[in-house]
Coordinates of C-alpha atoms in Angstrom, one line a residue:
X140 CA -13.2 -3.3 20.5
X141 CA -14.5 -3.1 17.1
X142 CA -15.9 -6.0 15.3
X143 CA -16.3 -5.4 11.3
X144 CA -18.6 -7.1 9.2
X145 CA -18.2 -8.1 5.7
X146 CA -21.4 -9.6 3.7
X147 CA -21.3 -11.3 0.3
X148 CA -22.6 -8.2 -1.3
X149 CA -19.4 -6.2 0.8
X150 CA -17.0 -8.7 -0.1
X151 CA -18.0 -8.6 -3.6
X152 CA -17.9 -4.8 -3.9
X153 CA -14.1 -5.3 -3.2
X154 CA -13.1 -8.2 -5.0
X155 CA -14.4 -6.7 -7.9
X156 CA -12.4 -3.2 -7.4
X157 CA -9.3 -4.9 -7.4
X158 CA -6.2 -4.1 -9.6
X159 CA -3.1 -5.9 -10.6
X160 CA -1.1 -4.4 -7.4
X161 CA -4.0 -5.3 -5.1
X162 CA -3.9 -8.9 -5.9
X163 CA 0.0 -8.7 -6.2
X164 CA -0.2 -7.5 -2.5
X165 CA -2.7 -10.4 -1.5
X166 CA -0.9 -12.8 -3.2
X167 CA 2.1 -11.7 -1.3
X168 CA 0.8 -12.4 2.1
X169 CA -1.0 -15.5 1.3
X170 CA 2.6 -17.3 -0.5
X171 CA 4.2 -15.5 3.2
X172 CA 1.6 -17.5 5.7
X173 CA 1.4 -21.2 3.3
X174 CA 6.0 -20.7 3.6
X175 CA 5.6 -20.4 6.9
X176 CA 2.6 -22.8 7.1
X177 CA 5.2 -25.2 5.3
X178 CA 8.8 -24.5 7.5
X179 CA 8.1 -26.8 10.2
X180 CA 9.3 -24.8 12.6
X181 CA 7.1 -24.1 15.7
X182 CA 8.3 -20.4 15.7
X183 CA 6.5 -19.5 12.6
X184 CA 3.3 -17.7 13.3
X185 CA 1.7 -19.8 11.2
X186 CA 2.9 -23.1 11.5
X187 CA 1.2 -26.1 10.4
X188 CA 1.7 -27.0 14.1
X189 CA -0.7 -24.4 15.2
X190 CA -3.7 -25.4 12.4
X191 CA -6.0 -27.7 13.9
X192 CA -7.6 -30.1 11.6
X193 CA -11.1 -29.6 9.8
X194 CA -14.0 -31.6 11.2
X195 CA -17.0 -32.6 8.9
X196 CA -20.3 -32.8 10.0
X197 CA -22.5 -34.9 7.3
X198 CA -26.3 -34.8 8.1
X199 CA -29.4 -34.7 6.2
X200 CA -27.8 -34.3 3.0
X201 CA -25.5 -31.1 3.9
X202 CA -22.1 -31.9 4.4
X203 CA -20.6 -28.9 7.3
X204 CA -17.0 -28.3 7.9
X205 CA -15.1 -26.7 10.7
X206 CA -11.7 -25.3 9.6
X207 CA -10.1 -23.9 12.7
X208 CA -7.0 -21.9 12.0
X209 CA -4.3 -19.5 13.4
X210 CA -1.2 -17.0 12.5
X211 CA 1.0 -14.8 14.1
X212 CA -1.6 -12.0 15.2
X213 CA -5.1 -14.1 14.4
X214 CA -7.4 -16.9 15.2
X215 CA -10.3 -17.6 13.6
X216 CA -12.7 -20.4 12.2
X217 CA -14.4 -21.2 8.6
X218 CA -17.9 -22.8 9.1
X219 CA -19.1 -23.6 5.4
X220 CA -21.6 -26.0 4.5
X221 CA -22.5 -27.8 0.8
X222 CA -25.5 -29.8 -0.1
X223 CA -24.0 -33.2 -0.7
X224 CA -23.9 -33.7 -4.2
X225 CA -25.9 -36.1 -6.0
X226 CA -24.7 -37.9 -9.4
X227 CA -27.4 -37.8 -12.5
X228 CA -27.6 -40.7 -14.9
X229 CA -25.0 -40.6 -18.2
X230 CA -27.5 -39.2 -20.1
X231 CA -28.4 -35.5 -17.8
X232 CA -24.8 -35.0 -18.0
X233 CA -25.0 -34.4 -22.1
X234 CA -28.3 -32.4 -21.6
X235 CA -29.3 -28.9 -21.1
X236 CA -29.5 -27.9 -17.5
X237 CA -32.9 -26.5 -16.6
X238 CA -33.1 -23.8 -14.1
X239 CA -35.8 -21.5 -13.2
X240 CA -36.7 -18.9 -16.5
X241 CA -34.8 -20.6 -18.9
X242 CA -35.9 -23.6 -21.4
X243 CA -33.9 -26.3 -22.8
X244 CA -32.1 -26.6 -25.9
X245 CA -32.0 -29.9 -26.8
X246 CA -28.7 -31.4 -27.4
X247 CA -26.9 -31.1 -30.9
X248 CA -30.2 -28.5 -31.6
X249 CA -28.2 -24.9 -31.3
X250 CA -29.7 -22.9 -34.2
X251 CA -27.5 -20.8 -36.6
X252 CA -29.8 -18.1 -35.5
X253 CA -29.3 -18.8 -31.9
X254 CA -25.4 -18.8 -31.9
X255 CA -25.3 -15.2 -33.7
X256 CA -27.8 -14.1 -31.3
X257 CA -25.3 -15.0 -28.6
X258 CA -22.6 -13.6 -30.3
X259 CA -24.1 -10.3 -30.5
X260 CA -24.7 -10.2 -27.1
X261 CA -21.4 -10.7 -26.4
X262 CA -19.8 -7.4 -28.0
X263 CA -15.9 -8.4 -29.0
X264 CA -16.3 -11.9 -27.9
X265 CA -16.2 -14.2 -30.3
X266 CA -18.5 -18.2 -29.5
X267 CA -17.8 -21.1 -30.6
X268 CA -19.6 -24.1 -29.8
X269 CA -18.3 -27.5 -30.4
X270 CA -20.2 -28.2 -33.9
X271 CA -18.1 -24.8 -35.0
X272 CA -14.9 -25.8 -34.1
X273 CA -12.6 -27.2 -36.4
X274 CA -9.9 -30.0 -35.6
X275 CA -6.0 -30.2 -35.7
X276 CA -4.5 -32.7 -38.7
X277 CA -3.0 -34.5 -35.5
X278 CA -5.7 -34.5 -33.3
X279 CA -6.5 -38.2 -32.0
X280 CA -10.0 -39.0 -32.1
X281 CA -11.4 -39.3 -28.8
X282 CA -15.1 -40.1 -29.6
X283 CA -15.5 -42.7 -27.5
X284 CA -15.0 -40.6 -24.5
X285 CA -18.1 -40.1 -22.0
X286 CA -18.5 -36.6 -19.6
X287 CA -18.4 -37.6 -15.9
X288 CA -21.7 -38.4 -14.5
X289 CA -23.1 -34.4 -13.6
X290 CA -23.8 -33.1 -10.3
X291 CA -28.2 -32.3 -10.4
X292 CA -28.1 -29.0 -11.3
X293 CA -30.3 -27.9 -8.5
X294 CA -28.1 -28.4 -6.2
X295 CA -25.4 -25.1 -5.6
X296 CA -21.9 -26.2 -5.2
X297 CA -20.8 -23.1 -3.9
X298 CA -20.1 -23.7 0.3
X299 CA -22.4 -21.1 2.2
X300 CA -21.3 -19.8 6.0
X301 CA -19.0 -17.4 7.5
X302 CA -15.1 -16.6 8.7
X303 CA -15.1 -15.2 12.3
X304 CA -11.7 -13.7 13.3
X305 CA -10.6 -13.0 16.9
X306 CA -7.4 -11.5 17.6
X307 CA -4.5 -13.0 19.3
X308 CA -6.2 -12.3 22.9
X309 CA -9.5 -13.6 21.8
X310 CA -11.0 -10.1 21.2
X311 CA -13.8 -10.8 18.2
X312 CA -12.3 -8.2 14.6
X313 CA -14.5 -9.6 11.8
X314 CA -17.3 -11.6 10.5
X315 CA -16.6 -12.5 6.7
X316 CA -19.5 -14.0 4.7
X317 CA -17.5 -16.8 3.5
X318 CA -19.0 -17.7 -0.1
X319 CA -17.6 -15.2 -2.5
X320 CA -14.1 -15.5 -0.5
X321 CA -13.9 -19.3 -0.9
X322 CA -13.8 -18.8 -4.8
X323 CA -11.7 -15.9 -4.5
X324 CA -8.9 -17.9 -1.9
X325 CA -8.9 -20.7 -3.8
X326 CA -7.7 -19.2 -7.1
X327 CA -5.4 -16.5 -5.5
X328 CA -3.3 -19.4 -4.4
X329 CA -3.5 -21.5 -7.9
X330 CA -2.6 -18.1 -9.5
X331 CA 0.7 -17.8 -7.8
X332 CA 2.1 -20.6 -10.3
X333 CA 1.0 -19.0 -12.8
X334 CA 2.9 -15.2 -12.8
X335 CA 5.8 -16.6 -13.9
X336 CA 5.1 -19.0 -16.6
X337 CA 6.7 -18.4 -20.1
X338 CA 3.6 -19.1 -22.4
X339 CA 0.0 -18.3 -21.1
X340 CA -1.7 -17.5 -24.5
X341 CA -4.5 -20.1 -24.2
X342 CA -6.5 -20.8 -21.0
X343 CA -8.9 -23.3 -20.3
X344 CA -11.4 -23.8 -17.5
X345 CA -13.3 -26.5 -16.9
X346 CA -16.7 -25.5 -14.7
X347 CA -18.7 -21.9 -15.3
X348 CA -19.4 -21.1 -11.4
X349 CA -17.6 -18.9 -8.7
X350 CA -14.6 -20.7 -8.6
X351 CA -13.8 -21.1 -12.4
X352 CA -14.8 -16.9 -12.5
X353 CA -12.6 -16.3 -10.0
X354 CA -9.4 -18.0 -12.0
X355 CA -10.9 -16.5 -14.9
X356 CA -10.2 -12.7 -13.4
X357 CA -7.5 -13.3 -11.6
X358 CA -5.4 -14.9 -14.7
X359 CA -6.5 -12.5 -16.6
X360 CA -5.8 -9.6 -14.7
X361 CA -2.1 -11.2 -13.4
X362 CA -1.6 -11.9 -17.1
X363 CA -3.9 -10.2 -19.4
X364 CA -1.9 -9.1 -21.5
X365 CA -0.5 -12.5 -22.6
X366 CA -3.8 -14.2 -22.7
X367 CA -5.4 -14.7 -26.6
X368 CA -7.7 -17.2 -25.8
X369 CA -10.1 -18.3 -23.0
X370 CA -12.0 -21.5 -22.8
X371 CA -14.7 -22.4 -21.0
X372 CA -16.0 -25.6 -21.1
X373 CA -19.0 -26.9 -18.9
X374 CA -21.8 -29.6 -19.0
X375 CA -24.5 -26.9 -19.3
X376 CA -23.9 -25.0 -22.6
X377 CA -26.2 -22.1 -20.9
X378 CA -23.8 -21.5 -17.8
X379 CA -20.7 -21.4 -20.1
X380 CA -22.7 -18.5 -21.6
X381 CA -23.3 -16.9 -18.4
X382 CA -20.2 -16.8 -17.7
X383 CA -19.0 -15.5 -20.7
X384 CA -21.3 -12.5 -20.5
X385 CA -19.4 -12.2 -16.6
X386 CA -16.2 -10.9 -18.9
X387 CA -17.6 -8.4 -21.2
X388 CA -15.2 -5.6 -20.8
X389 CA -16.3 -2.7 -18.9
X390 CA -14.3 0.8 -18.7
X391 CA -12.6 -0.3 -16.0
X392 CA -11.6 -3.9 -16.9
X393 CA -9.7 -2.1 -20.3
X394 CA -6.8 -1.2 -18.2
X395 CA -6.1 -4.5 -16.9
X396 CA -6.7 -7.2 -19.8
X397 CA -6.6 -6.8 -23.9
X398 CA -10.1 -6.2 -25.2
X399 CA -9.4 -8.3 -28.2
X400 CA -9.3 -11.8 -26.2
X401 CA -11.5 -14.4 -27.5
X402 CA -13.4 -16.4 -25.1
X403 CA -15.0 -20.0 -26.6
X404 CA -17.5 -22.0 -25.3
X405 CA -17.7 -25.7 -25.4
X406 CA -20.5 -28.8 -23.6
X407 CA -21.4 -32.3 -24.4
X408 CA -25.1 -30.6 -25.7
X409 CA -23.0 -30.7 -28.9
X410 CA -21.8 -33.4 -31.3
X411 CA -18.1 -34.8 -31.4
X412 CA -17.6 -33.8 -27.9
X413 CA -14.7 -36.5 -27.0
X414 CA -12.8 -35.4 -30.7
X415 CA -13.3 -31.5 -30.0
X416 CA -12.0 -32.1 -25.9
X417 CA -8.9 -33.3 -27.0
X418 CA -8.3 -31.0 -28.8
X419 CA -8.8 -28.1 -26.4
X420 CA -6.8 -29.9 -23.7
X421 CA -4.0 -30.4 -26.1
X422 CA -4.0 -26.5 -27.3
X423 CA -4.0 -25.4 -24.0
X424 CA -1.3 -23.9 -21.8
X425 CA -3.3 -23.8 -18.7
X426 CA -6.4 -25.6 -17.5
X427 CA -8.2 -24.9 -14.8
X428 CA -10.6 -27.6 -13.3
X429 CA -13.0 -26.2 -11.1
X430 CA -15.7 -29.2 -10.9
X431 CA -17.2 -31.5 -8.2
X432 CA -16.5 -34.0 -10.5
X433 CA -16.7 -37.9 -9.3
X434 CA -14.8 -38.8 -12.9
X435 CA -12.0 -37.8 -14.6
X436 CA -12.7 -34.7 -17.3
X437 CA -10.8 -36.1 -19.9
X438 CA -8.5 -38.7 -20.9
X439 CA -5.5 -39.7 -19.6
X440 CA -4.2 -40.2 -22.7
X441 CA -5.0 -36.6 -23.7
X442 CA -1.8 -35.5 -21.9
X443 CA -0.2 -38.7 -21.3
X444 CA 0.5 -39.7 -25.0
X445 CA 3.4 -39.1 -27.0
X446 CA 2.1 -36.2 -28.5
X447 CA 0.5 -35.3 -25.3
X448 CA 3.6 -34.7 -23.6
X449 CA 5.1 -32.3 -26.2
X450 CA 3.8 -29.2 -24.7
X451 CA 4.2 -28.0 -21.1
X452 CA 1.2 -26.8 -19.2
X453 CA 0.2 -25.4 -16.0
X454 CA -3.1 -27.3 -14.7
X455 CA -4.6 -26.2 -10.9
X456 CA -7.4 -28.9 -9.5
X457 CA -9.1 -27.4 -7.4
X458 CA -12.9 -28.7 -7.8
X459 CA -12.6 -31.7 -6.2
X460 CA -12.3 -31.7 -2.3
X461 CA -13.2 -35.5 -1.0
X462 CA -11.6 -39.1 -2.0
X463 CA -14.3 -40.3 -4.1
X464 CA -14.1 -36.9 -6.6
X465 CA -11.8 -36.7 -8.8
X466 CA -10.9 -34.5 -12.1
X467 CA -7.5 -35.6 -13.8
X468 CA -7.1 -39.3 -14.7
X469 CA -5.1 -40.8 -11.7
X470 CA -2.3 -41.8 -14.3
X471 CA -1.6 -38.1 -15.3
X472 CA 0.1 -37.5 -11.9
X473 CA 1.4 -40.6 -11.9
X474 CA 3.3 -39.4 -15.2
X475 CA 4.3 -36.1 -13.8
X476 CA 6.0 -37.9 -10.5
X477 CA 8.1 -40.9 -12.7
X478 CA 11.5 -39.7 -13.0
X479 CA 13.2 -38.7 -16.5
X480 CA 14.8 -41.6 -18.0
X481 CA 15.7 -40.2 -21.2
X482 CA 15.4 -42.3 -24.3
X483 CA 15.2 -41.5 -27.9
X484 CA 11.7 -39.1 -27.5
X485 CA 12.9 -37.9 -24.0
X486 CA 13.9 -34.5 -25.1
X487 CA 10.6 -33.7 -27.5
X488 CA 9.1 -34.2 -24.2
X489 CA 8.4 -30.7 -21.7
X490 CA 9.9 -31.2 -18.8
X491 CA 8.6 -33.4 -15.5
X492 CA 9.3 -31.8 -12.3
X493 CA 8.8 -35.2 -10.6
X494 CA 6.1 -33.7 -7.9
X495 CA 2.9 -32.6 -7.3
X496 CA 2.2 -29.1 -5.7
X497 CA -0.5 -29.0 -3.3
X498 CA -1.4 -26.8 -0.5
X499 CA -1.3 -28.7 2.2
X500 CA 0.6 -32.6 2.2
X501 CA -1.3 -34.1 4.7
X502 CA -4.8 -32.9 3.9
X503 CA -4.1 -33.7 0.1
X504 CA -2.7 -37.0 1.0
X505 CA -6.0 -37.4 3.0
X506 CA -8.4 -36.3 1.4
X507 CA -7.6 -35.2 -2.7
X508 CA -8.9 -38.2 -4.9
X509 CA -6.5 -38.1 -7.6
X510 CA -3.6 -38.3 -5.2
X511 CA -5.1 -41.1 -3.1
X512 CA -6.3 -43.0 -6.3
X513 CA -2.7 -42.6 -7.9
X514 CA -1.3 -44.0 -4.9
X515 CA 1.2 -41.1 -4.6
X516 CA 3.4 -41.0 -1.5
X517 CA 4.6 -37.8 0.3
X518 CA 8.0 -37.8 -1.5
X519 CA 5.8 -37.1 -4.5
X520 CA 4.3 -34.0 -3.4
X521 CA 5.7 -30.9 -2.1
X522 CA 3.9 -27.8 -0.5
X523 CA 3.1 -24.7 -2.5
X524 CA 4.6 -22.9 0.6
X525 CA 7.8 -24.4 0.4
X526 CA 8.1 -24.2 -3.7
X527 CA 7.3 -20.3 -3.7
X528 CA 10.1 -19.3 -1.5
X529 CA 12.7 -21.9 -3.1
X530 CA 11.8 -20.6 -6.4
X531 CA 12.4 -17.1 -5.2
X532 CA 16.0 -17.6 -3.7
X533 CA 16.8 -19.5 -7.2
X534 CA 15.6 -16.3 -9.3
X535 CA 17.3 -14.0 -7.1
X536 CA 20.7 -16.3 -7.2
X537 CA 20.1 -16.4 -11.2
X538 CA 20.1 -12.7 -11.4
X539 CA 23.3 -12.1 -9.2
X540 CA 24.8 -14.0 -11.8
X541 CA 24.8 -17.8 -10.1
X542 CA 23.5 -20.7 -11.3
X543 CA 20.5 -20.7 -9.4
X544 CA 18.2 -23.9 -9.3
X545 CA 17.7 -23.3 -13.6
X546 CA 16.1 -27.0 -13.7
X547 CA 13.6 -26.0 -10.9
X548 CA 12.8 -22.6 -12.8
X549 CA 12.7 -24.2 -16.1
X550 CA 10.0 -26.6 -14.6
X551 CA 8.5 -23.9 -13.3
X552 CA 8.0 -21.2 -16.5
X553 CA 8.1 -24.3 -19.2
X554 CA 7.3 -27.5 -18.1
X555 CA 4.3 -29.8 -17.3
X556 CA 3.3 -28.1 -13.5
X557 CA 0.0 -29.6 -11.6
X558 CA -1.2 -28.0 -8.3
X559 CA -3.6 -29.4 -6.2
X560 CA -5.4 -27.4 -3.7
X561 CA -8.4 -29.3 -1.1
X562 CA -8.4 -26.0 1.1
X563 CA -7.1 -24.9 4.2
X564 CA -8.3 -22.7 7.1
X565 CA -5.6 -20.8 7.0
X566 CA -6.1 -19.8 3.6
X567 CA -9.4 -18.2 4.5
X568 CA -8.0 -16.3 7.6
X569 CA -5.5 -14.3 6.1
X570 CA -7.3 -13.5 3.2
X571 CA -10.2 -12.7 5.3
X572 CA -7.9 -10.1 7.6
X573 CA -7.0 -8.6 4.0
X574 CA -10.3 -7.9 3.1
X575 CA -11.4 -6.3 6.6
X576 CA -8.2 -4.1 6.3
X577 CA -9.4 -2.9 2.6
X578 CA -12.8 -2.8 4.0
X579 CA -11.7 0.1 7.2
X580 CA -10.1 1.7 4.2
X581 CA -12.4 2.3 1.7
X582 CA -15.4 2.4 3.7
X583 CA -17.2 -0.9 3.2
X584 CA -19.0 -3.2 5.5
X585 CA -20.6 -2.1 8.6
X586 CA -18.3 -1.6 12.1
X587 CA -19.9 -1.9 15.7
X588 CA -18.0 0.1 17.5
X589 CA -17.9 -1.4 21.3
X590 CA -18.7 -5.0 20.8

């Protein structure tokens, strides 16, 4: 039987070729396998019955996990394994990150010179550090406000190992290099909130590797042409640069976002850092946090406050994947899970949905930080699975003229929304089958005929 194999370079090549109705198609069969993951019933090919749990392997320093998995006509396994991060002191995490070829610029020291050099570089994009930005009349001062302790920066985040995927009989189909596809997994299923959302003008991601790229070009090829402005903000000033340079439109991209987006850069290597985050957060309309962080990124009171609370957003966590990480404040989900008691401010308020989404209940009540340090219970969460398919047979209700779940769907497109995501096996085999099917079609990879 044939066995097809996929490196990073091969799984790259098609990531990167992929349009709108590509990733619509993906998206499709990954929201079919988590509803199905999420039914409970032990027909579904891939119930959560039939998902063995991880195991972790944690020795000299690299931290190695096992996510067995299954559907319908698949098995397979995810072997990945991460150095164990290692906190810096206070002080690295407001520095320049050194890394081999570049120099340091010293905190608070970006030249005028420098910033138009960057800017250049950058064709349409427009960069604004922090000591360029300007702030809102009712922006609360957050000075006080430290960055998380850093991960070292010579460490990689990014999990390195392989998918291997046997048929239902046990006959071997594919070996996946497994580091782009992580990334690429991860945001395909935070994405799947976000198609439908009602305002999506300003995104910000917290992070500059894979995984914030990857949420990056998916959002903006899902909704491109509602996106004005893209954030980036990162302890390393340099990598938010890097990865700002990873978006300068190309022939191809032109059909698939507007040209005329403006990206913005922002790290603690410049002054009024804690004034200038509040402001971001609060301007946004979805953040993306894609950091191994041990701390929260910001505030609680950046969303929790009066003013805060005014504006609905769509946030995805996806960076942290143990109980001691975490990157929202604990008492920001507990806020979204406290039902709606009205009051004389309740209605300048977006709406509270009442629950978390997350991927998977038992592995996020397990093993997500914030959910574990919030002391949420499982009536507080409920499984992206389940939501996708409820908010489908609401929409299609709605527009054969019933009433349809409207205070789910307002939620939904309006209100304050936060997905959590740890990672599931699952998620990595079908995705993985996708990208061998592409692969048999357009050529890619190499396939050993009688293996």
């Amino acid at each position: 039987m044939p066995l097809t194999v996929l490196t990073d370079a091969d799984v790259q090549e098609i990531l990167y070729s992929l349009t709108k109705e590509d990733v619509d198609e993906l998206q499709s069969n990954l929201a079919e396998a988590l509803h199905s993951y999420s039914t409970g019933d032990t027909n579904s090919p891939c119930s959560a019955s039939f998902q063995p749990h991880r195991t972790v392997i944690k020795k000299n320093g690299i931290t190695t996990l096992f996510m067995p998995a299954s559907t319908g006509t698949s098995v397979g396994m995810k072997i990945v394994s991460l150095e164990q991060p290692v906190s810096t002191s206070k002080k690295s995490s407001v520095s320049s990150s050194t890394s081999e070829g570049h120099s340091d610029t010293p905190a608070g020291s970006m030249s005028g010179a420098s910033i138009r050099s960057a800017t250049n570089d950058l064709g349409s994009m427009t960069l604004s550090p922090a000591s360029t930005m300007s702030s809102g009349r009712n922006s609360i001062d957050g000075s006080s406000f430290q960055p998380p302790v850093s991960v070292a920066s010579s460490q990689s985040t990014a999990p390195k190992g392989s998918i291997t995927l046997l048929d239902r009989t046990g006959n071997p189909l594919g070996i996946v290099n497994a580091e782009e596809l992580t990334a690429f997994r991860t945001a395909l299923a935070s994405t799947m909130m976000l198609t439908k959302r009602q305002n999506v003008h300003t995104v910000t991601v917290f992070g500059a590797g894979n995984q914030a790229y990857w949420h990056l070009r998916l959002a903006l090829i899902l909704r491109g042409d509602q996106i004005h402005h893209v954030n980036i903000i990162n302890r390393s000033f340099e990598r938010s640069i890097k990865l700002m340079k990873a978006f300068q439109m190309t022939q191809e991209d032109r059909v698939q976002w507007r040209k005329d987006i403006k990206f913005s850069a922002m790290s603690p290597e410049f002054g009024e850092y804690g004034r200038l985050l509040k402001e971001e957060v609060r301007k946004a309309d979805v953040i993306f946090c894609c950091t191994p962080s041990t701390d929260p990124l910001f505030p609680a009171e950046f969303l929790t406050s009066r003013e805060g609370r005014r504006k609905g957003r769509y946030i995805a966590a996806i960076g942290s994947y143990a109980p001691h990480m975490v990157e929202i404040h604990p008492d920001v989900l507990r806020v979204a899970v406290e039902p709606d008691h009205g009051g004389h401010h309740h209605h300048k308020h977006a709406r509270q949905g009442g629950v978390i989404i997350v991927d998977s209940l038992e592995s996020c009540l397990k093993e997500a930080g914030e959910v574990i340090k919030a002391k949420l219970k499982p009536e507080h969460l409920v499984e992206v699975g389940e939501l996708m398919m409820i908010k489908k047979a609401a929409t299609k209700e709605i527009e054969l003229g019933g009433p349809g779940e409207q205070g789910l769907l307002d939620w939904l497109t309006k209100g304050n929304v936060i997905y959590k995501s740890v990672g599931m096996g699952l998620m990595d085999l079908v995705v993985a089958g996708d990208l061998i099917r592409l692969a048999k079609s357009r050529d890619v990879g190499v396939t050993i005929e009688d293996f």
